[in-house]
C-alpha cells in the first residue's frame, strides 16, 4: 500500500470519499470501522447515500447536490479526529449457523483435508472451533467475508471456479470463510452447507450477517439440517 | 391507479426497468443498479413531466417491439436504435402521444447503445429494497421484483397519469453525439501516483478501444498496458465510474451493476456524466481519458441536475 499517515481521506469520485484507517487486515480493525460507520450515519444526515465498510476502509457515498464534496471532507475529517473504537459491549451480534458437513454438499471437504494433511473430522473441528468476524460484505447480496480461519486450514482457491455453487454452501479459501446466500459462480472450497437464510429481501434486515458481526458454525447432522429447512440436494461435482 | 401500459410483442436481448438505483443497502453487498446512462434517462423523464427518480425502461441494442394498450404520453431519449412508431420513424428527445394499439419498435443501434422509454406517471412495479432498479445477477427489481429482463408476452403496467399532455423537446445542445471518439472526464484517484510514469502518460494521451466485455457491471478498455507499483490490494468499496487496472494492465471502468467491493489499483473515477457517455459506446469504439478537477465536475453535474428539474 502507498506510504503515508493513517487515517487518510482519499478521493473516490465526485460523490464519495474513501476513509482509509488501516493498511492491513486485522480483527482489531473492526471496532474502529463499526464505530466510524455509525458516526457517519448519525452525523451526515440526509446527504448520506451509502456506506461500504470493508477490511481496512470505509467508503462514504453522499449526494453532492446536498453536500458539497469539500464540506463532506471537512465533516469526515472532524469525525476521524474524534473517533473512538466501539467497546466490546456494543460489538456485533453473534450468529450460529447450523451446518451439515458432508462430502455430498461439501464436495471439496476431502480436497481441503488432503491439502492440509488433516482428517475430515479434523477439518470440521477446526472450522467449527473458531469464532469468526465479518470483515466485509460483497461479491453478491448478503455474501459475508469472514475470518480468520485457523492457519492449519489454509487452502488455496480452486484452479477453475464452479459455474454454479448451491445456495447455503459453506466455503473457505486462504484464511477466509463464507456461506453463499444464493446460487452464484464461485471458486472457494465447499465443505458443507448451512440451513440458515442468509439474504431475504422480505426480512427487515435483508442480510443476516453485517460487518462487525461474529459467527460460529455449528456442525449438525443431515436430519437436523433438513428439519431446519436445509436443502440436501448434492452439489454437482463439476470442475469446468 | 395502475393500468395497462404495453404488451411486449418481442423482447429483444435486454430491456430493463431502471429507477435512479438502489441506495442505502450497498453495505449488504447489494449493488447500485439504475440507469447506465443517467443523462438520457433523466431527460426522458423530464420530457413526460416525471420527477427525478421515476423508473424508465432501459432498452439495450434494440430488438424490442411493444404495443400500447391505452392512450398515454411517452418519450424516448438516448441512443438512436432506429425506432419506429407504426412503421414511421419515431422522433427522439421529444414528448409523444400514443393511442391504444400503436406499435413501438426498436430495431438496432444507429448511434449509441441504450435508449430510455419514459411514460408520464411512470411504470408500475413494486420496489424491492427500496427500488425497482432491475439487477438480473442479483435477482432484484423489475416488473416481477426478481430481476427478470423483459420477455415476449409480458404485460407492462403503468401508473396512469391524469396530467394534460404537454409537448416538450430537449434542446439540441443537450443531445450528445454518441458516435466517434468520446472524451471521458476522469477525477484522479488515490492510487494514481502508484502508476509508472509511462503508464500515466499513456492513460491520458492514448486512445482506448472498447472491448467486447462491456455490460452494466463494467467496460473493459484495450490499449497500452498500464503498470502499477501496487499489485492486488485489500478489497474496498467501489464508487461509480471507478477506473481500475487489474494485473493484465487493461483498465476496467465500473458501472452501475458493479460488485460493491474490489481490490485493484484505481486511476480515478469517471465523472457521472462521463460514465453516462461511456455507457452509450459500442465495442470497438474509441475513447480518451481527460483529467478533470472536482470543482469543474461538480459544476457540470449541478448544471445538468438543474436543467432536468420540473
Coordinates of N, CA and C in Angstrom, one line a residue, chain A residues 1-2 10-14 16-18 20 25 37 41 49-57 59 61 64-65 68-70 136-142 145 199 201 206-207 210, chain B residues 22-30 126 128-129 137-138 140 187-191 194 230 233-240 242 259-261 266 269 272 294 297-298 301-302 305:
Chain A
X1 N 0.9 -1.2 0.0 CA 0.0 0.0 0.0 C 0.9 1.2 0.0
X2 N 0.3 2.3 -0.5 CA 1.1 3.6 -0.6 C 1.5 4.0 0.8
X10 N -9.3 9.8 1.1 CA -8.9 9.7 -0.3 C -10.0 10.0 -1.3
X11 N -9.6 10.6 -2.4 CA -10.6 10.9 -3.5 C -11.2 9.6 -4.0
X12 N -12.5 9.6 -4.3 CA -13.1 8.4 -4.9 C -14.3 8.8 -5.7
X13 N -14.1 9.8 -6.6 CA -15.1 10.2 -7.5 C -15.8 11.4 -6.9
X14 N -16.8 11.9 -7.6 CA -17.5 13.2 -7.3 C -18.4 13.0 -6.0
X16 N -18.1 10.6 -3.4 CA -17.6 9.7 -2.4 C -16.3 10.0 -1.9
X17 N -16.0 9.7 -0.7 CA -14.7 9.8 -0.1 C -14.3 8.4 0.5
X18 N -13.1 8.0 0.3 CA -12.6 6.7 0.9 C -11.9 7.0 2.2
X20 N -9.5 5.7 4.7 CA -8.6 4.6 4.9 C -8.0 4.6 6.3
X25 N -5.1 -6.2 7.1 CA -6.3 -6.8 7.7 C -5.9 -7.2 9.1
X37 N -18.6 3.9 11.0 CA -19.8 3.7 10.2 C -21.0 4.3 10.9
X41 N -23.4 7.6 9.9 CA -24.9 7.5 9.9 C -25.5 8.6 10.7
X49 N -25.7 8.8 1.3 CA -26.3 7.9 0.3 C -26.0 6.4 0.6
X50 N -24.8 6.1 0.9 CA -24.4 4.7 1.2 C -23.1 4.7 1.9
X51 N -22.9 3.6 2.7 CA -21.6 3.4 3.4 C -21.2 2.0 3.1
X52 N -19.9 1.8 2.7 CA -19.4 0.5 2.4 C -18.2 0.2 3.2
X53 N -18.4 -0.4 4.4 CA -17.2 -0.8 5.2 C -16.6 -2.0 4.6
X54 N -15.2 -2.0 4.7 CA -14.5 -3.2 4.3 C -13.3 -3.4 5.3
X55 N -12.5 -4.4 5.0 CA -11.4 -4.8 5.9 C -10.6 -3.6 6.6
X56 N -10.3 -2.6 5.7 CA -9.4 -1.5 6.2 C -10.0 -0.1 6.0
X57 N -11.1 -0.1 5.3 CA -11.6 1.2 4.8 C -13.1 1.3 5.0
X59 N -16.0 3.4 2.7 CA -16.4 4.2 1.5 C -17.6 5.0 1.9
X61 N -20.5 7.4 0.6 CA -21.1 8.0 -0.6 C -22.2 9.0 -0.2
X64 N -23.9 14.9 -3.8 CA -23.1 16.1 -4.0 C -24.0 17.4 -4.2
X65 N -25.3 17.2 -4.5 CA -26.2 18.3 -4.6 C -26.6 18.8 -3.2
X68 N -21.7 19.7 -0.5 CA -20.5 20.0 -1.3 C -19.4 19.0 -0.9
X69 N -18.7 18.4 -1.9 CA -17.6 17.5 -1.5 C -16.6 18.0 -0.5
X70 N -16.3 19.3 -0.6 CA -15.3 19.9 0.4 C -15.9 19.9 1.8
X136 N -16.4 -7.9 5.8 CA -16.9 -7.1 4.6 C -18.0 -7.9 4.0
X137 N -19.0 -7.2 3.3 CA -20.0 -7.9 2.5 C -19.7 -7.5 1.1
X138 N -19.9 -8.4 0.2 CA -19.7 -8.0 -1.2 C -19.8 -9.3 -2.1
X139 N -19.4 -9.2 -3.3 CA -19.5 -10.2 -4.3 C -20.9 -10.5 -4.7
X140 N -21.8 -10.7 -3.7 CA -23.3 -10.9 -4.0 C -24.0 -10.4 -2.8
X141 N -25.3 -10.1 -2.9 CA -26.1 -9.6 -1.7 C -26.0 -10.6 -0.6
X142 N -25.6 -10.1 0.6 CA -25.5 -11.0 1.8 C -24.3 -11.9 1.9
X145 N -17.7 -11.9 4.0 CA -16.3 -12.4 4.1 C -15.9 -12.5 5.5
X199 N -29.9 -14.3 3.0 CA -30.3 -13.0 2.4 C -31.8 -13.1 2.1
X201 N -35.0 -10.5 0.9 CA -35.5 -9.1 0.7 C -36.8 -8.8 1.5
X206 N -32.1 -7.2 5.5 CA -32.1 -8.2 4.4 C -31.0 -9.2 4.6
X207 N -29.8 -8.7 5.0 CA -28.7 -9.7 5.1 C -28.6 -10.1 6.6
X210 N -23.9 -8.8 9.1 CA -23.4 -7.5 8.9 C -22.0 -7.3 9.3
Chain B
X22 N -30.6 1.6 -6.4 CA -30.9 1.1 -5.1 C -29.8 1.6 -4.1
X23 N -30.3 2.4 -3.1 CA -29.3 3.0 -2.3 C -29.6 2.7 -0.8
X24 N -28.5 2.8 0.0 CA -28.6 2.5 1.4 C -28.4 1.1 1.7
X25 N -28.2 0.2 0.8 CA -28.0 -1.2 1.0 C -26.7 -1.8 0.5
X26 N -25.8 -0.9 0.0 CA -24.6 -1.4 -0.6 C -23.7 -2.1 0.5
X27 N -23.8 -1.7 1.7 CA -23.0 -2.4 2.7 C -23.5 -3.8 2.9
X28 N -24.7 -4.2 2.4 CA -25.1 -5.6 2.5 C -24.7 -6.4 1.2
X29 N -23.9 -5.8 0.4 CA -23.4 -6.5 -0.8 C -24.3 -6.3 -2.0
X30 N -25.3 -5.4 -1.8 CA -26.3 -5.1 -2.9 C -25.8 -4.0 -3.8
X126 N -43.4 -3.0 -8.0 CA -43.2 -2.9 -6.6 C -41.8 -2.8 -6.2
X128 N -38.2 -3.3 -4.5 CA -37.6 -4.3 -3.7 C -36.3 -3.6 -3.1
X129 N -36.2 -3.7 -1.8 CA -35.1 -3.0 -1.1 C -35.1 -1.5 -1.5
X137 N -28.4 -10.2 -12.2 CA -27.5 -11.0 -11.5 C -27.9 -11.2 -10.0
X138 N -28.5 -10.2 -9.4 CA -28.9 -10.3 -8.0 C -30.3 -10.8 -7.9
X140 N -33.0 -9.0 -8.3 CA -33.8 -7.9 -7.6 C -34.4 -6.9 -8.6
X187 N -11.7 12.0 -12.7 CA -11.2 12.6 -11.5 C -10.1 11.8 -10.9
X188 N -8.9 12.3 -10.8 CA -7.8 11.4 -10.4 C -8.1 10.8 -9.0
X189 N -7.6 9.5 -8.9 CA -7.9 8.8 -7.6 C -6.6 8.7 -6.8
X190 N -6.8 8.0 -5.6 CA -5.8 8.0 -4.6 C -4.5 7.2 -5.0
X191 N -4.7 6.2 -5.9 CA -3.5 5.4 -6.3 C -2.9 5.9 -7.6
X194 N 0.8 5.8 -8.0 CA 1.5 4.5 -7.9 C 1.7 3.9 -9.3
X230 N 1.6 -1.1 -7.3 CA 0.8 -1.9 -6.4 C 0.3 -3.1 -7.1
X233 N -4.8 -5.2 -4.0 CA -5.0 -4.5 -2.7 C -6.0 -5.3 -1.9
X234 N -6.1 -4.9 -0.6 CA -7.2 -5.4 0.2 C -8.5 -4.8 -0.4
X235 N -9.6 -5.7 -0.5 CA -10.8 -5.2 -1.1 C -11.4 -4.1 -0.4
X236 N -11.9 -3.1 -1.1 CA -12.6 -1.9 -0.5 C -13.7 -1.5 -1.4
X237 N -14.6 -0.6 -0.9 CA -15.8 -0.2 -1.6 C -15.4 0.4 -3.0
X238 N -16.3 0.3 -3.9 CA -16.1 0.8 -5.3 C -17.2 1.8 -5.6
X239 N -16.8 3.0 -6.0 CA -17.8 4.0 -6.4 C -18.0 4.0 -7.9
X240 N -19.1 4.6 -8.3 CA -19.5 4.6 -9.7 C -18.4 5.2 -10.6
X242 N -15.4 4.0 -11.3 CA -14.1 3.7 -10.9 C -13.3 3.1 -12.1
X259 N -19.7 -5.0 -8.7 CA -19.7 -5.6 -7.3 C -19.4 -4.4 -6.4
X260 N -19.8 -4.6 -5.1 CA -19.7 -3.5 -4.2 C -18.3 -3.3 -3.6
X261 N -17.5 -4.3 -3.6 CA -16.1 -4.1 -3.2 C -15.2 -4.8 -4.2
X266 N -6.6 1.9 -8.6 CA -7.5 2.7 -9.4 C -6.8 4.0 -9.9
X269 N -11.8 8.1 -11.1 CA -13.3 7.9 -11.4 C -13.7 8.7 -12.6
X272 N -19.9 11.5 -13.2 CA -21.2 10.8 -13.5 C -21.6 11.0 -15.0
X294 N -12.2 18.5 -9.4 CA -13.5 18.2 -8.7 C -14.5 19.4 -8.9
X297 N -16.1 19.4 -12.3 CA -17.0 18.3 -12.4 C -18.3 18.5 -11.7
X298 N -18.1 19.1 -10.5 CA -19.3 19.4 -9.7 C -20.2 20.4 -10.4
X301 N -22.1 18.8 -13.1 CA -23.2 17.9 -12.6 C -24.3 18.7 -12.1
X302 N -24.0 19.8 -11.4 CA -25.1 20.6 -10.8 C -25.9 21.3 -12.0
X305 N -28.2 18.6 -13.4 CA -29.4 18.3 -12.5 C -30.4 19.4 -12.5

